[in-house]
CSV table of C-alpha atoms and ligand atoms in Angstrom, one decimal:
chain,number,residue,atom,x,y,z
A,1211,MET,CA,160.7,128.6,141.5
A,1212,LEU,CA,160.8,131.9,139.7
A,1213,ALA,CA,159.4,130.4,136.6
A,1214,LEU,CA,156.0,129.6,138.0
A,1215,LEU,CA,155.4,132.7,140.1
A,1216,LEU,CA,153.3,134.4,137.4
A,1217,LEU,CA,151.4,131.6,135.9
A,1218,PRO,CA,148.5,130.2,137.8
A,1219,LEU,CA,146.6,133.3,138.9
A,1220,SER,CA,143.1,132.0,138.4
A,1221,PRO,CA,143.6,128.5,139.7
A,1222,GLY,CA,145.4,126.4,137.3
A,1223,TRP,CA,145.1,128.7,134.3
A,1224,ALA,CA,147.1,131.6,132.8
A,1225,SER,CA,145.8,134.9,134.2
A,1226,ALA,CA,142.5,136.3,133.0
A,1227,PRO,CA,141.9,140.1,133.3
A,1228,GLY,CA,140.4,141.2,136.5
A,1229,VAL,CA,142.5,138.9,138.5
A,1230,ALA,CA,146.0,139.5,137.1
A,1231,PRO,CA,148.2,142.4,136.8
A,1232,ARG,CA,149.4,143.5,132.2
A,1233,ILE,CA,153.1,145.6,128.7
A,1234,VAL,CA,154.5,147.9,131.4
A,1235,ASN,CA,156.0,151.2,130.2
A,1236,GLY,CA,154.9,150.6,126.6
A,1237,ASP,CA,153.4,152.8,123.9
A,1238,ILE,CA,150.0,152.8,122.2
A,1239,GLY,CA,150.5,150.5,119.2
A,1240,ALA,CA,149.7,151.7,115.7
A,1241,ALA,CA,147.0,149.1,114.9
A,1242,SER,CA,147.9,149.0,111.2
A,1243,GLU,CA,151.5,147.7,112.1
A,1244,TYR,CA,150.2,144.7,114.1
A,1245,PRO,CA,147.3,143.3,111.9
A,1246,TRP,CA,148.3,139.7,112.8
A,1247,LEU,CA,148.1,140.3,116.6
A,1248,VAL,CA,145.1,138.5,118.2
A,1249,SER,CA,143.6,138.2,121.6
A,1250,LEU,CA,142.6,134.9,123.3
A,1251,ILE,CA,139.2,135.0,125.0
A,1252,VAL,CA,137.7,132.6,127.4
A,1253,ALA,CA,134.5,131.7,125.5
A,1254,ASP,CA,132.1,131.0,128.4
A,1255,ARG,CA,133.0,134.2,130.3
A,1256,ILE,CA,131.9,136.5,127.5
A,1257,ALA,CA,128.1,136.4,128.3
A,1258,ARG,CA,128.7,137.2,132.0
A,1259,ASP,CA,131.8,139.5,131.9
A,1260,GLY,CA,132.1,140.8,128.4
A,1261,VAL,CA,135.0,140.4,126.0
A,1262,PHE,CA,137.3,142.9,127.8
A,1263,GLN,CA,137.2,140.9,131.0
A,1264,SER,CA,137.5,137.6,129.3
A,1265,GLN,CA,140.8,138.3,127.4
A,1266,TYR,CA,143.6,136.3,129.0
A,1267,CYS,CA,146.4,135.8,126.5
A,1268,GLY,CA,147.7,137.0,123.1
A,1269,GLY,CA,148.6,135.2,119.9
A,1270,VAL,CA,149.8,135.7,116.4
A,1271,LEU,CA,148.3,134.7,113.0
A,1272,THR,CA,151.1,132.9,111.2
A,1273,THR,CA,148.9,131.6,108.3
A,1274,PRO,CA,145.2,132.2,107.4
A,1275,THR,CA,144.2,129.2,109.6
A,1276,THR,CA,146.7,129.2,112.5
A,1277,VAL,CA,147.4,131.2,115.6
A,1278,VAL,CA,150.7,130.7,117.4
A,1279,THR,CA,150.5,131.2,121.2
A,1280,ALA,CA,152.1,129.9,124.5
A,1281,ALA,CA,151.4,126.4,125.6
A,1282,HIS,CA,150.8,127.7,129.1
A,1283,CYS,CA,147.7,129.6,127.7
A,1284,VAL,CA,146.1,126.3,126.7
A,1285,VAL,CA,147.4,123.7,129.2
A,1286,ASN,CA,146.0,123.6,132.8
A,1287,GLN,CA,149.1,124.3,134.9
A,1288,ASP,CA,148.0,122.1,137.7
A,1289,SER,CA,146.5,119.1,135.9
A,1290,GLY,CA,148.3,119.3,132.5
A,1291,VAL,CA,144.9,119.0,130.9
A,1292,LEU,CA,144.5,120.7,127.5
A,1293,ARG,CA,141.7,123.3,127.1
A,1294,GLU,CA,138.8,122.4,124.8
A,1295,PRO,CA,138.9,124.1,121.4
A,1296,SER,CA,135.3,125.4,122.1
A,1297,GLY,CA,136.7,127.0,125.3
A,1298,ILE,CA,138.7,129.6,123.4
A,1299,LEU,CA,137.8,132.3,120.9
A,1300,VAL,CA,140.3,134.2,118.9
A,1301,GLY,CA,139.8,138.0,118.9
A,1302,LEU,CA,140.7,140.0,115.7
A,1303,GLY,CA,141.2,143.7,116.1
A,1304,PRO,CA,143.2,146.1,118.1
A,1305,SER,CA,140.5,147.0,120.8
A,1306,LEU,CA,138.8,144.7,123.3
A,1307,ARG,CA,135.9,147.3,123.8
A,1308,ASN,CA,134.3,149.8,121.5
A,1309,PRO,CA,134.6,148.2,119.1
A,1310,THR,CA,134.9,144.6,120.4
A,1311,PRO,CA,137.0,142.3,118.3
A,1312,ARG,CA,135.7,139.9,115.6
A,1313,LEU,CA,135.6,136.4,117.3
A,1314,VAL,CA,136.7,133.4,115.5
A,1315,ARG,CA,136.2,129.8,116.7
A,1316,VAL,CA,139.0,127.3,117.2
A,1317,ALA,CA,138.8,123.8,115.7
A,1318,GLN,CA,142.0,122.3,117.2
A,1319,ILE,CA,144.6,123.0,119.8
A,1320,THR,CA,148.2,121.6,119.4
A,1321,PRO,CA,150.7,122.3,122.2
A,1322,SER,CA,154.3,121.4,121.6
A,1323,PRO,CA,154.9,117.8,122.6
A,1324,ASP,CA,158.1,119.0,124.2
A,1325,TYR,CA,156.4,121.6,126.5
A,1326,VAL,CA,157.4,121.1,130.1
A,1327,ILE,CA,154.9,122.8,132.6
A,1328,LYS,CA,157.5,122.9,135.4
A,1329,THR,CA,160.3,124.7,133.6
A,1330,ALA,CA,158.0,126.4,130.9
A,1331,GLY,CA,160.4,124.8,128.3
A,1332,ASN,CA,159.1,124.9,124.7
A,1333,ASP,CA,156.2,127.1,125.8
A,1334,ILE,CA,154.4,127.1,122.5
A,1335,ALA,CA,151.0,125.9,121.0
A,1336,VAL,CA,149.2,126.2,117.7
A,1337,LEU,CA,145.5,127.0,117.5
A,1338,THR,CA,143.9,125.8,114.2
A,1339,LEU,CA,140.9,128.1,113.3
A,1340,ALA,CA,137.5,126.7,112.5
A,1341,GLU,CA,137.5,129.0,109.4
A,1342,SER,CA,140.2,130.3,107.0
A,1343,LEU,CA,140.7,134.1,107.3
A,1344,ASP,CA,141.4,134.8,103.6
A,1345,ASP,CA,142.0,138.5,104.1
A,1346,ALA,CA,144.4,137.9,107.0
A,1347,VAL,CA,147.8,139.5,107.2
A,1348,THR,CA,150.3,137.1,108.8
A,1349,LEU,CA,153.5,137.3,110.6
A,1350,THR,CA,156.1,134.7,109.5
A,1351,PRO,CA,158.1,132.7,112.2
A,1352,VAL,CA,161.8,133.2,112.1
A,1353,THR,CA,163.8,130.3,110.6
A,1354,PRO,CA,167.0,129.0,112.3
A,1355,GLN,CA,168.9,130.5,109.3
A,1356,GLU,CA,167.5,133.9,109.9
A,1357,ALA,CA,167.6,133.9,113.6
A,1358,PRO,CA,171.3,134.6,114.4
A,1359,THR,CA,171.1,138.0,112.8
A,1360,LEU,CA,167.5,139.0,113.9
A,1361,THR,CA,168.1,137.9,117.5
A,1362,ALA,CA,171.7,138.9,118.0
A,1363,LEU,CA,172.6,140.4,121.3
A,1364,GLY,CA,171.3,144.0,121.4
A,1365,SER,CA,168.9,143.6,118.4
A,1366,PRO,CA,165.7,145.8,118.7
A,1367,VAL,CA,162.6,143.8,119.2
A,1368,ARG,CA,159.0,144.6,120.1
A,1369,THR,CA,156.3,142.9,122.1
A,1370,ALA,CA,152.6,143.7,122.0
A,1371,GLY,CA,149.5,142.7,124.0
A,1372,TRP,CA,146.6,143.6,126.2
A,1373,GLY,CA,148.5,142.8,129.4
A,1374,ASN,CA,148.8,144.7,132.6
A,1375,THR,CA,150.4,148.2,132.2
A,1376,SER,CA,151.1,148.6,135.9
A,1377,THR,CA,153.5,146.9,138.3
A,1378,SER,CA,151.7,148.2,141.4
A,1379,SER,CA,148.1,147.6,140.5
A,1380,LYS,CA,145.9,146.2,137.8
A,1381,SER,CA,145.4,148.4,134.8
A,1382,TYR,CA,144.3,146.9,131.6
A,1383,PRO,CA,144.3,148.8,128.3
A,1384,GLU,CA,141.4,148.5,125.9
A,1385,THR,CA,143.8,148.7,123.0
A,1386,PHE,CA,147.0,146.7,122.9
A,1387,ARG,CA,150.2,148.2,124.0
A,1388,VAL,CA,153.7,147.9,122.4
A,1389,GLY,CA,156.9,147.4,124.3
A,1390,ARG,CA,160.3,148.3,122.6
A,1391,LEU,CA,162.9,145.9,123.8
A,1392,VAL,CA,166.4,144.7,123.3
A,1393,VAL,CA,167.6,141.1,123.0
A,1394,PHE,CA,169.6,140.2,126.1
A,1395,PRO,CA,172.7,138.0,126.1
A,1396,ASP,CA,172.1,134.2,126.4
A,1397,GLY,CA,174.2,134.4,129.6
A,1398,THR,CA,171.3,136.2,131.3
A,1399,CYS,CA,168.9,133.5,130.2
A,1400,GLY,CA,170.4,130.4,131.9
A,1401,ARG,CA,173.9,131.3,133.2
A,1402,GLY,CA,173.0,133.9,135.8
A,1403,GLU,CA,174.9,136.7,134.1
A,1404,SER,CA,173.9,140.3,134.6
A,1405,TYR,CA,173.5,142.9,131.9
A,1406,VAL,CA,173.4,146.7,131.8
A,1407,LEU,CA,171.0,148.4,129.5
A,1408,GLY,CA,170.2,152.1,129.6
A,1409,GLY,CA,171.9,152.5,132.9
A,1410,VAL,CA,169.9,149.7,134.5
A,1411,THR,CA,171.6,146.6,135.8
A,1412,PHE,CA,169.5,143.5,135.1
A,1413,ARG,CA,170.0,140.2,136.9
A,1414,GLY,CA,170.2,137.0,134.9
A,1415,PHE,CA,168.3,133.7,135.4
A,1416,GLY,CA,170.4,130.7,136.4
A,1417,SER,CA,170.4,127.3,134.7
A,1418,ARG,CA,167.7,125.9,137.1
A,1419,GLU,CA,165.3,128.7,135.8
A,1420,ALA,CA,166.0,129.4,132.1
A,1421,ASP,CA,167.5,127.5,129.2
A,1422,PRO,CA,168.8,129.8,126.4
A,1423,ALA,CA,168.4,126.9,123.8
A,1424,VAL,CA,164.7,127.3,123.9
A,1425,MET,CA,164.2,130.6,125.7
A,1426,LEU,CA,165.2,134.2,124.8
A,1427,CYS,CA,165.5,137.1,127.3
A,1428,ALA,CA,164.6,140.6,126.5
A,1429,ALA,CA,163.7,143.9,128.2
A,1430,GLY,CA,163.7,147.6,127.4
A,1431,VAL,CA,164.6,150.8,129.3
A,1432,THR,CA,162.8,154.1,128.5
A,1433,ALA,CA,164.7,157.5,128.2
A,1434,THR,CA,163.9,158.1,131.8
A,1435,GLY,CA,165.3,154.8,133.1
A,1436,GLN,CA,162.0,152.9,133.5
A,1437,VAL,CA,162.0,149.2,132.6
A,1438,ILE,CA,159.8,148.1,129.7
A,1439,ASP,CA,158.5,144.5,130.0
A,1440,SER,CA,155.6,142.3,129.0
A,1441,CYS,CA,153.3,141.3,132.0
A,1442,GLN,CA,150.4,139.1,132.9
A,1443,GLY,CA,147.8,138.9,130.1
A,1444,ASP,CA,150.5,139.4,127.4
A,1445,SER,CA,151.4,135.7,127.4
A,1446,GLY,CA,151.3,134.0,124.1
A,1447,GLY,CA,151.8,137.3,122.3
A,1448,PRO,CA,154.7,138.0,120.0
A,1449,LEU,CA,158.3,139.1,120.2
A,1450,ILE,CA,158.9,140.7,116.8
A,1451,ALA,CA,162.2,141.4,115.1
A,1452,GLY,CA,162.8,143.3,111.7
A,1453,GLU,CA,160.5,145.8,110.0
A,1454,GLY,CA,157.9,145.7,107.3
A,1455,ASP,CA,158.0,142.6,105.1
A,1456,ALA,CA,161.2,141.5,106.8
A,1457,ALA,CA,159.5,141.4,110.2
A,1458,ARG,CA,159.5,137.9,111.9
A,1459,LEU,CA,158.0,136.3,114.9
A,1460,VAL,CA,161.2,135.5,117.0
A,1461,GLY,CA,159.6,134.9,120.5
A,1462,ILE,CA,156.4,134.2,122.4
A,1463,VAL,CA,155.7,135.9,125.8
A,1464,SER,CA,156.2,133.1,128.3
A,1465,TRP,CA,157.2,134.2,131.9
A,1466,GLY,CA,159.1,136.5,134.1
A,1467,GLU,CA,160.0,137.5,137.6
A,1468,ASP,CA,157.2,139.9,138.4
A,1469,CYS,CA,157.0,142.6,135.6
A,1470,ALA,CA,159.4,145.3,134.8
A,1471,SER,CA,161.6,144.1,137.6
A,1472,ARG,CA,165.4,143.8,137.6
A,1473,TYR,CA,165.0,140.6,135.5
A,1474,PRO,CA,164.4,140.5,131.8
A,1475,GLY,CA,161.2,138.9,130.4
A,1476,VAL,CA,161.5,135.4,129.1
A,1477,TYR,CA,160.3,134.5,125.6
A,1478,THR,CA,159.9,131.2,123.9
A,1479,ARG,CA,162.8,131.0,121.3
A,1480,VAL,CA,160.7,130.5,118.0
A,1481,ALA,CA,163.7,129.4,115.9
A,1482,ALA,CA,164.1,126.3,118.2
A,1483,GLU,CA,160.4,125.4,117.6
A,1484,ILE,CA,160.4,125.5,113.7
A,1485,ASP,CA,160.0,121.6,113.3
A,1486,PHE,CA,157.0,121.7,115.7
A,1487,LEU,CA,155.4,124.7,113.8
A,1488,ALA,CA,155.9,122.8,110.5
A,1489,SER,CA,154.3,119.7,111.9
A,1490,ALA,CA,151.4,121.7,113.2
A,1491,LYS,CA,151.1,123.4,109.7
A,1492,ALA,CA,151.6,126.9,111.2
A,1493,LEU,CA,154.3,127.9,108.7
A,1494,PRO,CA,153.4,129.7,105.3
A,1495,VAL,CA,153.8,127.2,102.5
A,1496,ALA,CA,157.1,127.8,100.9
A,1497,GLU,CA,157.2,128.0,97.1
A,1498,GLN,CA,158.3,124.5,95.7
A,1499,THR,CA,160.7,124.4,92.8
A,1500,THR,CA,162.2,121.5,90.9
A,1501,LEU,CA,164.7,119.7,93.1
A,1502,THR,CA,167.9,119.4,91.0
A,1503,VAL,CA,170.2,118.2,93.7
A,1504,ALA,CA,170.2,114.8,95.2
A,1505,PRO,CA,170.0,114.4,99.1
A,1506,THR,CA,172.8,112.6,100.8
A,1507,VAL,CA,172.2,109.5,102.9
A,1508,THR,CA,174.1,107.9,105.8
A,1509,VAL,CA,173.2,104.4,107.1
A,1510,ALA,CA,173.6,102.9,110.6
A,1511,PRO,CA,173.3,99.1,110.6
A,1512,ARG,CA,171.1,97.4,113.2
A,1513,SER,CA,169.9,93.8,113.6
A,1514,GLY,CA,167.6,93.1,110.7
A,1515,ARG,CA,167.2,96.8,109.8
A,1516,LEU,CA,169.1,99.9,108.7
A,1517,VAL,CA,168.6,103.4,110.0
A,1518,ALA,CA,168.9,106.0,107.3
A,1519,THR,CA,169.7,109.7,107.9
A,1520,ILE,CA,168.9,112.0,105.0
A,1521,THR,CA,170.0,115.6,104.5
A,1522,LEU,CA,169.3,118.0,101.7
A,1523,ALA,CA,171.5,121.1,101.2
A,1524,PRO,CA,169.5,124.1,102.5
A,1525,ASP,CA,169.9,125.8,99.0
A,1526,ALA,CA,168.7,122.6,97.2
A,1527,GLY,CA,165.0,123.7,97.5
A,1528,ILE,CA,162.0,122.7,99.6
A,1529,ALA,CA,161.3,118.9,99.8
A,1530,THR,CA,158.1,117.5,101.2
A,1531,ALA,CA,159.3,113.9,101.6
A,1532,PHE,CA,162.3,111.7,101.3
A,1533,ALA,CA,162.3,108.0,100.2
A,1534,VAL,CA,165.1,105.6,101.0
A,1535,ASN,CA,165.6,102.3,99.1
A,1536,ALA,CA,167.7,99.3,100.1
A,1537,VAL,CA,168.5,96.8,97.3
A,1538,ASP,CA,169.9,93.4,97.8
A,1539,PRO,CA,172.3,93.2,94.7
A,1540,ALA,CA,172.1,89.4,94.7
A,1541,THR,CA,168.4,89.1,94.4
A,1542,GLY,CA,167.2,92.6,93.2
A,1543,GLN,CA,164.8,92.7,96.2
A,1544,VAL,CA,163.9,96.3,97.3
A,1545,ALA,CA,162.9,97.5,100.8
A,1546,ASN,CA,162.2,101.1,101.6
A,1547,CYS,CA,161.3,103.7,104.2
A,1548,PHE,CA,159.9,107.3,104.0
A,1549,ALA,CA,160.9,110.4,106.0
A,1550,THR,CA,159.5,113.9,106.4
A,1551,PRO,CA,162.1,116.8,106.0
A,1552,ARG,CA,162.6,119.0,109.0
A,1553,PRO,CA,162.7,122.8,108.3
A,1554,SER,CA,165.3,123.3,111.0
A,1555,GLY,CA,167.7,121.5,108.7
A,1556,LEU,CA,168.1,118.7,111.3
A,1557,PRO,CA,168.5,115.5,109.3
A,1558,ALA,CA,165.4,113.4,108.7
A,1559,GLN,CA,165.5,109.7,109.7
A,1560,CYS,CA,163.7,106.5,108.8
A,1561,THR,CA,164.3,102.8,109.3
A,1562,ILE,CA,164.2,100.1,106.7
A,1563,GLU,CA,162.9,97.0,108.5
A,1564,GLY,CA,162.7,93.3,107.6
A,1565,LEU,CA,166.3,93.0,106.2
A,1566,ALA,CA,168.6,90.0,106.3
A,1567,ASN,CA,171.6,90.2,108.7
A,1568,GLY,CA,174.9,89.8,106.8
A,1569,THR,CA,173.5,91.0,103.4
A,1570,ALA,CA,175.3,94.0,102.0
A,1571,TYR,CA,172.5,96.3,100.8
A,1572,GLN,CA,172.9,99.2,98.3
A,1573,VAL,CA,171.1,102.2,99.9
A,1574,THR,CA,169.9,105.3,98.0
A,1575,ALA,CA,167.7,108.2,98.8
A,1576,ILE,CA,165.6,110.7,96.8
A,1577,ALA,CA,163.8,114.0,97.8
A,1578,GLY,CA,160.4,114.9,96.4
A,1579,ASN,CA,157.9,117.8,96.2
A,1580,ASP,CA,154.9,118.9,94.2
A,1581,GLU,CA,157.2,119.5,91.2
A,1582,GLY,CA,158.6,115.9,91.2
A,1583,ASN,CA,161.7,114.1,92.5
A,1584,SER,CA,165.3,115.0,92.9
A,1585,PRO,CA,168.1,112.9,91.3
A,1586,VAL,CA,169.0,109.8,93.2
A,1587,SER,CA,171.7,110.1,95.9
A,1588,VAL,CA,175.1,108.4,95.6
A,1589,PRO,CA,174.6,104.8,96.9
A,1590,VAL,CA,176.1,103.6,100.1
A,1591,THR,CA,176.6,100.0,101.0
A,1592,ALA,CA,175.4,98.9,104.5
A,1593,THR,CA,175.1,95.4,106.2
A,1594,PRO,CA,172.6,94.7,108.9
A,1595,LEU,CA,174.3,93.0,111.7
A,1596,PRO,CA,173.1,91.3,114.8
A,1597,LEU,CA,174.4,94.1,117.0
A,1598,ALA,CA,172.9,94.5,120.4
A,1599,ASP,CA,170.4,97.4,120.9
A,1600,PRO,CA,171.7,99.4,123.9
A,1601,GLY,CA,169.2,100.2,126.6
A,1602,THR,CA,168.1,103.9,126.9
A,1603,ILE,CA,168.8,106.2,129.8
A,1604,ARG,CA,165.5,107.1,131.2
A,1605,THR,CA,166.7,109.4,134.0
A,1606,LEU,CA,170.1,110.7,134.8
A,1607,ARG,CA,171.0,112.8,137.8
A,1608,SER,CA,173.8,113.8,140.1
A,1609,PRO,CA,172.6,113.3,143.7
A,1610,ALA,CA,176.1,113.8,145.3
A,1611,PRO,CA,179.5,115.2,144.4
A,1612,GLY,CA,181.2,113.3,141.7
A,1613,LYS,CA,178.4,110.8,141.4
A,1614,VAL,CA,175.6,110.1,138.8
A,1615,VAL,CA,172.8,107.7,139.0
A,1616,ALA,CA,171.0,106.5,135.9
A,1617,ARG,CA,167.8,104.5,135.4
A,1618,VAL,CA,168.1,102.5,132.2
A,1619,THR,CA,166.0,100.2,130.2
A,1620,PRO,CA,167.5,96.8,129.5
A,1621,THR,CA,169.9,96.2,126.5
A,1622,LEU,CA,168.5,93.8,123.9
A,1623,ALA,CA,171.1,91.2,123.0
A,1624,ASN,CA,169.2,90.3,119.7
A,1625,GLY,CA,170.2,86.6,120.1
A,1626,THR,CA,173.9,87.3,120.5
A,1627,GLU,CA,176.1,87.1,123.5
A,1628,LEU,CA,176.9,90.5,125.0
A,1629,THR,CA,180.6,91.0,125.8
A,1630,ALA,CA,179.8,94.3,127.7
A,1631,ASP,CA,176.8,96.3,128.8
A,1632,GLN,CA,178.0,99.6,130.2
A,1633,LEU,CA,177.1,103.1,131.4
A,1634,VAL,CA,179.8,105.4,129.9
A,1635,CYS,CA,180.1,109.0,130.9
A,1636,ARG,CA,182.7,111.6,129.7
A,1637,PRO,CA,183.0,115.4,130.2
A,1638,ALA,CA,180.9,117.2,127.6
A,1639,LYS,CA,184.0,119.4,126.7
A,1640,GLY,CA,186.1,116.3,126.2
A,1641,GLY,CA,188.1,114.1,128.5
A,1642,ARG,CA,188.5,110.6,129.8
A,1643,GLU,CA,185.5,108.2,129.7
A,1644,GLN,CA,184.4,106.6,133.0
A,1645,VAL,CA,182.8,103.2,132.6
A,1646,VAL,CA,180.7,101.0,134.9
A,1647,GLU,CA,179.2,97.6,134.0
A,1648,ILE,CA,175.3,97.6,134.1
A,1649,THR,CA,173.9,95.0,136.5
A,1650,GLY,CA,170.4,96.2,137.0
A,1651,PRO,CA,168.0,99.1,136.1
A,1652,ARG,CA,169.7,101.5,138.5
A,1653,VAL,CA,173.4,102.3,137.7
A,1654,THR,CA,175.7,104.3,139.8
A,1655,LEU,CA,179.0,105.9,138.5
A,1656,THR,CA,181.3,107.8,140.9
A,1657,GLY,CA,184.6,109.7,140.7
A,1658,LEU,CA,183.5,112.1,138.0
A,1659,ARG,CA,184.7,115.7,137.8
A,1660,PRO,CA,182.2,118.3,138.7
A,1661,VAL,CA,181.4,119.4,135.2
A,1662,ARG,CA,178.7,118.7,132.6
A,1663,HIS,CA,178.9,115.1,131.4
A,1664,LEU,CA,177.4,113.1,128.5
A,1665,CYS,CA,176.5,109.6,129.3
A,1666,VAL,CA,175.4,106.7,127.1
A,1667,VAL,CA,174.5,103.0,127.4
A,1668,ARG,CA,177.1,101.0,125.4
A,1669,ALA,CA,176.3,97.5,124.3
A,1670,VAL,CA,179.1,95.4,122.9
A,1671,ASN,CA,179.0,91.9,121.2
A,1672,ALA,CA,181.1,90.0,118.7
A,1673,TYR,CA,179.8,92.2,115.8
A,1674,GLY,CA,180.6,95.5,117.3
A,1675,ALA,CA,179.5,98.2,119.8
A,1676,LEU,CA,176.6,100.5,119.8
A,1677,ASP,CA,175.9,103.6,122.0
A,1678,SER,CA,172.5,104.8,123.0
A,1679,SER,CA,171.7,108.5,122.4
A,1680,PRO,CA,173.6,110.6,124.9
A,1681,ARG,CA,172.1,112.3,127.9
A,1682,ARG,CA,173.5,115.3,129.6
A,1683,VAL,CA,174.1,115.7,133.4
A,1684,SER,CA,175.7,118.4,135.4
A,1685,VAL,CA,177.8,116.5,138.0
A,1686,ARG,CA,177.8,118.1,141.5
A,1687,GLY,CA,181.0,119.3,143.0
B,45,LIG,N1,152.9,134.4,132.2
B,45,LIG,C1,152.4,135.8,132.0
B,45,LIG,C2,151.0,135.6,131.4
B,45,LIG,O1,150.4,134.6,131.6
B,45,LIG,C3,153.3,136.6,131.1
B,45,LIG,C4,154.5,137.1,131.9
B,45,LIG,C5,155.5,137.8,131.3
B,45,LIG,N2,156.2,138.4,132.3
B,45,LIG,C6,157.2,139.2,132.1
B,45,LIG,N3,157.7,139.8,133.2
B,45,LIG,N4,157.8,139.5,131.0
B,45,LIG,O2,150.4,136.6,130.9
């Protein structure tokens, strides 16, 4: 429950000033060093309470038309309802009072589709501005390639915002504050490990509270042993690594256990959100050069269709689309599908539909951008087969020692006879598979070791076996 303690201060919404406590033990920020830092203002409070009282979160300009902030700043924490774009104004400028910031309207709000209110997982959203700020200075989100060096354990990072500066009362700065922090080990951000910084022993969050895959823990300690942390009102603001032109947005203020306590602050891990930021057009447009290297394609046969997975070497350039062709060599007939590249480097996928089972197709892929197309990939041969489509695991939990219970959707036999339809689990770190035949939507498997397992639905017919995508579960001991 630690995760939610700080969030709904005014009912359902992230804290607004006046009701919530704000960076503790920070410094006055040099405004010129944070030109992309913005404040989020509750539009309909300004008339009554003024801008200063109506600030409730922070954000960062990542392009002239986009602000990156926390999803919990735009999604009602009780109802899950998204704020209206007209309800939020973006404030430009270091001060909330004398002078007040320049206010910019918001045209669209896009929270991550993977945001989970309960755990604050993937706590990120993009605000698309109603106008383009052509003179804007922006901060670039870190890529998964840059992240390992910029967010290595012990790296110096900074956070900035107009949040509470006090742990005992409510004290809000008119000008944003900066907190100088250090990146904590992942073990403090989901494995309950403690960490000593500047003579202070910090406690870690356990796996029920934090997930280091999508969260990053950080805190600082002053020369006199005071903890430096973000606080209420700082949410949505940046965690920054690197200096000058090399500075990158590596985190977003998300949650904590009180402020400046014996726990680090928790930040959304931006490197894990790069595909979402690309889809919301919140990344600076990379320069497109002629693609001289072909992508590679692998193909998984299904009944009447082929699932193509396309990868382009990271140094081959920036592609904006992939196209995959399947040719029937006997007739010359062509079918195709298109995929969008993912900046995380995760392979892109698309499915070519309407194919004949038993026909061996020649499959090739090309990558394209504004400069033209890449060479064509090496062809692969693939034959759609009437394999059964395995059902999917909808929920998977371990209610008792050694036991898992899955809820599954039915396997589709695709006109064939199933020889097996099974739930299969094996230890994530390797080991023997445990199998049980599926007889209904609720499947129970017992006798598992108390470690993390990966489970799939496996559908077998005369043409072969197919596994559903795996789900993880920690088996109780
Ligand atoms: N959720 C808070 C907000 O809405 C931010 C909390 C950050 N807390 C921390 N201890 N680092 O402003």
